[in-house]
Short mmCIF file of C-alpha atoms in Angstrom, two decimals:
data_model
loop_
_atom_site.label_atom_id
_atom_site.label_comp_id
_atom_site.label_asym_id
_atom_site.label_seq_id
_atom_site.Cartn_x
_atom_site.Cartn_y
_atom_site.Cartn_z
CA MET T 1 6.32 21.27 -15.88
CA GLY T 2 4.78 18.30 -14.10
CA GLN T 3 4.04 18.11 -10.40
CA ARG T 4 7.44 17.15 -9.12
CA LEU T 5 7.70 14.80 -6.13
CA VAL T 6 10.93 14.11 -4.25
CA ILE T 7 11.14 11.27 -1.73
CA GLY T 8 14.00 11.19 0.76
CA VAL T 9 15.09 7.88 2.26
CA ARG T 10 16.40 7.74 5.84
CA ARG T 11 17.03 5.03 8.38
CA ASN T 12 15.13 6.71 11.21
CA GLU T 13 12.40 9.32 11.53
CA ASP T 14 13.65 11.59 14.33
CA SER T 15 17.20 11.89 13.12
CA ASP T 16 19.55 14.47 11.63
CA GLU T 17 21.41 11.79 9.71
CA LYS T 18 21.91 12.51 6.03
CA LEU T 19 19.66 10.97 3.42
CA LEU T 20 20.74 7.61 2.04
CA CYS T 21 19.26 8.63 -1.31
CA ALA T 22 16.53 10.70 -2.90
CA LEU T 23 13.98 9.74 -5.54
CA TYR T 24 12.42 12.07 -8.11
CA PHE T 25 9.04 11.51 -9.79
CA HIS T 26 7.98 14.06 -12.41
CA TRP T 27 4.17 13.84 -12.15
CA SER T 28 3.48 12.38 -8.72
CA ALA T 29 3.19 15.19 -6.13
CA TYR T 30 -0.54 14.68 -5.64
CA PRO T 31 -2.08 12.93 -2.61
CA SER T 32 -3.01 9.54 -4.06
CA THR T 33 -0.06 9.34 -6.48
CA THR T 34 2.41 10.19 -3.70
CA ILE T 35 1.04 7.38 -1.54
CA ASP T 36 1.08 5.05 -4.55
CA GLU T 37 4.75 5.81 -5.31
CA LEU T 38 5.67 5.33 -1.65
CA SER T 39 3.88 2.00 -1.58
CA LYS T 40 5.65 0.75 -4.71
CA VAL T 41 9.06 1.85 -3.44
CA VAL T 42 8.80 0.26 0.02
CA LYS T 43 7.47 -2.97 -1.49
CA GLY T 44 10.32 -2.91 -3.99
CA ILE T 45 13.17 -2.47 -1.53
CA SER T 46 11.62 -5.01 0.85
CA SER T 47 11.56 -7.49 -2.02
CA GLU T 48 15.11 -6.67 -3.14
CA LEU T 49 16.53 -7.24 0.35
CA ASN T 50 13.94 -9.89 1.30
CA THR T 51 13.19 -8.15 4.60
CA THR T 52 11.47 -5.23 6.28
CA ASP T 53 14.14 -5.17 8.99
CA PHE T 54 16.93 -3.01 7.61
CA SER T 55 18.89 -2.53 10.83
CA SER T 56 21.61 -4.99 9.81
CA LYS T 57 21.92 -3.69 6.25
CA THR T 58 24.77 -1.35 5.32
CA ASP T 59 24.18 2.00 3.66
CA GLU T 60 25.65 0.58 0.46
CA GLU T 61 23.31 -2.43 0.49
CA ILE T 62 20.32 -0.15 0.92
CA GLN T 63 21.44 2.26 -1.80
CA LEU T 64 22.05 -0.53 -4.31
CA ALA T 65 18.71 -2.16 -3.49
CA MET T 66 16.97 1.19 -3.96
CA ILE T 67 18.66 1.67 -7.34
CA ARG T 68 17.40 -1.77 -8.41
CA THR T 69 13.93 -0.92 -7.12
CA ILE T 70 13.78 2.27 -9.20
CA GLU T 71 15.12 0.47 -12.27
CA ASN T 72 12.43 -2.19 -11.90
CA LEU T 73 9.77 0.52 -11.68
CA GLY T 74 10.91 1.96 -15.03
CA GLY T 75 13.29 4.65 -13.81
CA GLY T 76 17.01 4.78 -13.20
CA ILE T 77 19.99 6.87 -12.17
CA ASP T 78 19.47 10.64 -12.31
CA GLY T 79 20.82 11.98 -15.60
CA GLY T 80 21.32 8.52 -17.07
CA ASP T 81 24.44 6.98 -18.58
CA GLY T 82 27.44 9.33 -18.41
CA SER T 83 25.92 11.85 -16.01
CA LEU T 84 27.66 13.13 -12.88
CA GLU T 85 25.48 10.92 -10.71
CA TRP T 86 26.13 7.95 -12.97
CA HIS T 87 29.90 8.30 -12.44
CA ILE T 88 29.49 8.72 -8.69
CA ILE T 89 27.39 5.57 -8.44
CA LYS T 90 29.67 3.58 -10.77
CA GLU T 91 32.67 4.57 -8.67
CA LYS T 92 30.89 3.38 -5.54
CA PHE T 93 29.68 0.14 -7.15
CA PRO T 94 32.35 -0.65 -9.78
CA ASN T 95 31.29 -4.26 -10.31
CA GLU T 96 27.62 -3.51 -10.89
CA LYS T 97 25.82 -2.86 -14.18
CA PHE T 98 23.06 -0.29 -14.29
CA LYS T 99 20.19 0.45 -16.61
CA THR T 100 21.17 2.72 -19.52
CA GLU T 101 18.01 2.85 -21.65
CA ASN T 102 14.28 3.46 -21.26
CA ILE T 103 14.70 5.49 -18.07
CA SER T 104 11.55 7.48 -17.38
CA ARG T 105 11.56 10.42 -14.98
CA ASN T 106 7.86 9.71 -14.44
CA SER T 107 8.80 6.29 -13.06
CA GLY T 108 11.58 7.56 -10.80
CA LEU T 109 15.14 8.88 -10.82
CA ILE T 110 17.57 8.16 -7.99
CA ALA T 111 20.51 10.11 -6.57
CA ILE T 112 22.88 9.31 -3.69
CA SER T 113 25.26 12.27 -3.87
CA GLU T 114 24.60 15.38 -1.78
CA GLU T 115 24.85 17.67 -4.83
CA CYS T 116 22.32 15.78 -6.94
CA ILE T 117 20.00 15.32 -3.98
CA ARG T 118 20.14 19.08 -3.34
CA ARG T 119 19.20 19.79 -6.97
CA MET T 120 16.25 17.40 -6.74
CA TYR T 121 14.90 19.21 -3.70
CA GLU T 122 15.29 22.58 -5.43
CA MET T 123 12.87 21.34 -8.12
CA ALA T 124 10.41 19.66 -5.75
CA GLN T 125 6.77 20.76 -5.61
CA GLY T 126 5.96 18.15 -3.00
CA THR T 127 8.07 15.96 -0.73
CA ALA T 128 7.83 12.75 1.25
CA GLU T 129 10.18 10.65 3.35
CA ILE T 130 10.67 6.94 3.92
CA TYR T 131 11.94 5.77 7.32
CA LEU T 132 13.40 2.31 6.86
CA ASN T 133 13.94 1.21 10.45
CA ASP T 134 10.48 2.41 11.50
CA ASN T 135 8.66 1.05 8.41
CA THR T 136 6.86 4.40 8.16
CA VAL T 137 6.55 7.33 5.76
CA SER T 138 5.58 11.00 5.96
CA THR T 139 4.42 13.47 3.32
CA ASP T 140 3.54 17.13 2.76
CA VAL T 141 1.54 17.03 -0.47
CA TRP T 142 -1.85 18.10 0.91
CA TRP T 143 -3.47 20.68 3.11
CA SER T 144 -6.53 20.78 5.33
CA TYR T 145 -8.97 23.21 6.94
CA ASN T 146 -9.32 23.33 10.71
CA ASN T 147 -13.10 22.93 10.58
CA TYR T 148 -16.04 22.84 8.18
CA GLU T 149 -16.74 26.57 8.53
CA GLU T 150 -13.20 27.36 7.41
CA PHE T 151 -13.59 25.01 4.45
CA VAL T 152 -16.78 26.80 3.33
CA LYS T 153 -15.19 30.23 3.77
CA GLU T 154 -12.09 29.37 1.76
CA GLU T 155 -13.71 27.18 -0.90
CA GLY T 156 -17.02 29.07 -1.16
CA ASP T 157 -18.88 25.78 -1.40
CA ASP T 158 -21.32 24.73 1.34
CA ILE T 159 -21.72 21.12 0.26
CA GLY T 160 -22.67 19.81 3.71
CA GLU T 161 -20.56 17.93 6.23
CA ASP T 162 -22.29 14.68 5.32
CA LYS T 163 -20.46 14.70 1.98
CA PHE T 164 -17.14 14.17 3.79
CA THR T 165 -15.82 10.65 4.35
CA LYS T 166 -14.55 10.12 7.89
CA VAL T 167 -11.19 8.35 8.09
CA ASP T 168 -9.13 7.03 10.98
CA PHE T 169 -5.67 8.07 9.75
CA ASP T 170 -3.78 11.36 9.94
CA LEU T 171 -2.09 12.34 6.69
CA MET T 172 -0.09 15.03 8.50
CA GLY T 173 1.65 12.41 10.66
CA THR T 174 3.59 9.25 9.91
CA LEU T 175 1.94 6.34 8.14
CA LYS T 176 2.76 2.65 8.44
CA TRP T 177 3.87 0.87 5.30
CA ASP T 178 1.16 -1.76 5.56
CA SER T 179 -1.54 0.93 5.54
CA LEU T 180 -0.47 2.67 2.34
CA ASP T 181 -2.54 0.73 -0.20
CA THR T 182 -5.72 1.19 1.82
CA ILE T 183 -5.06 4.90 2.31
CA GLU T 184 -4.29 5.40 -1.40
CA GLU T 185 -7.60 3.80 -2.38
CA ILE T 186 -9.55 5.94 0.10
CA ILE T 187 -8.10 9.28 -1.02
CA ARG T 188 -8.29 8.31 -4.70
CA THR T 189 -11.97 7.41 -4.52
CA ASN T 190 -13.19 10.07 -2.05
CA HIS T 191 -13.11 13.74 -3.02
CA TYR T 192 -13.86 15.09 0.48
CA ILE T 193 -12.32 13.71 3.67
CA LYS T 194 -12.69 14.47 7.38
CA PHE T 195 -9.74 13.54 9.59
CA PRO T 196 -9.79 12.32 13.21
CA ASP T 197 -8.77 15.75 14.55
CA GLY T 198 -11.86 17.33 12.96
CA SER T 199 -10.05 18.94 10.04
CA PHE T 200 -11.39 18.77 6.49
CA SER T 201 -9.67 18.31 3.15
CA GLU T 202 -10.64 18.33 -0.50
CA PHE T 203 -8.54 16.17 -2.80
CA MET T 204 -8.10 17.05 -6.44
CA GLU T 205 -5.74 15.13 -8.70
#
């Protein structure tokens, strides 16, 4: 079944505006892989549009750049050539050619229509969001314990607080794009982490 991750893309964090697009990754809803996918996507769209300031870009420019980003990562349009989403995107961008072969759902599928985005979220086992104008992301693919005593009670493993790596970021909040690679390395290489608010988490991929 995979561990299905869906990433929504918005202009702003605190906004009710609709998603510009959604991205589906079949095996990526784990802590380090979610951060890794987010890092690759934001680097990709920044490269496609040659900027990290998206305020002057139209919705269509962002959507097309995100399609190219996903294609370059090895994915493509949700459903592939001839699908409902394919026809919707081709109608919106009639002069563009899109990838038709070697589209891997592990590498990312993209949708811009409300119906296909809704279906992606129905399958999601973990979600994240990209906020373009803020250059930040948020995720919900992990959990934490309020304190060490709660960790021991729930996990039944008194390993000692000294086994936890203290970090200076909060995975439950928003994260800056330029911090993603460092955060991914930390949570990939450290099994136990203690956050600034005193909560504890155990990461298993």
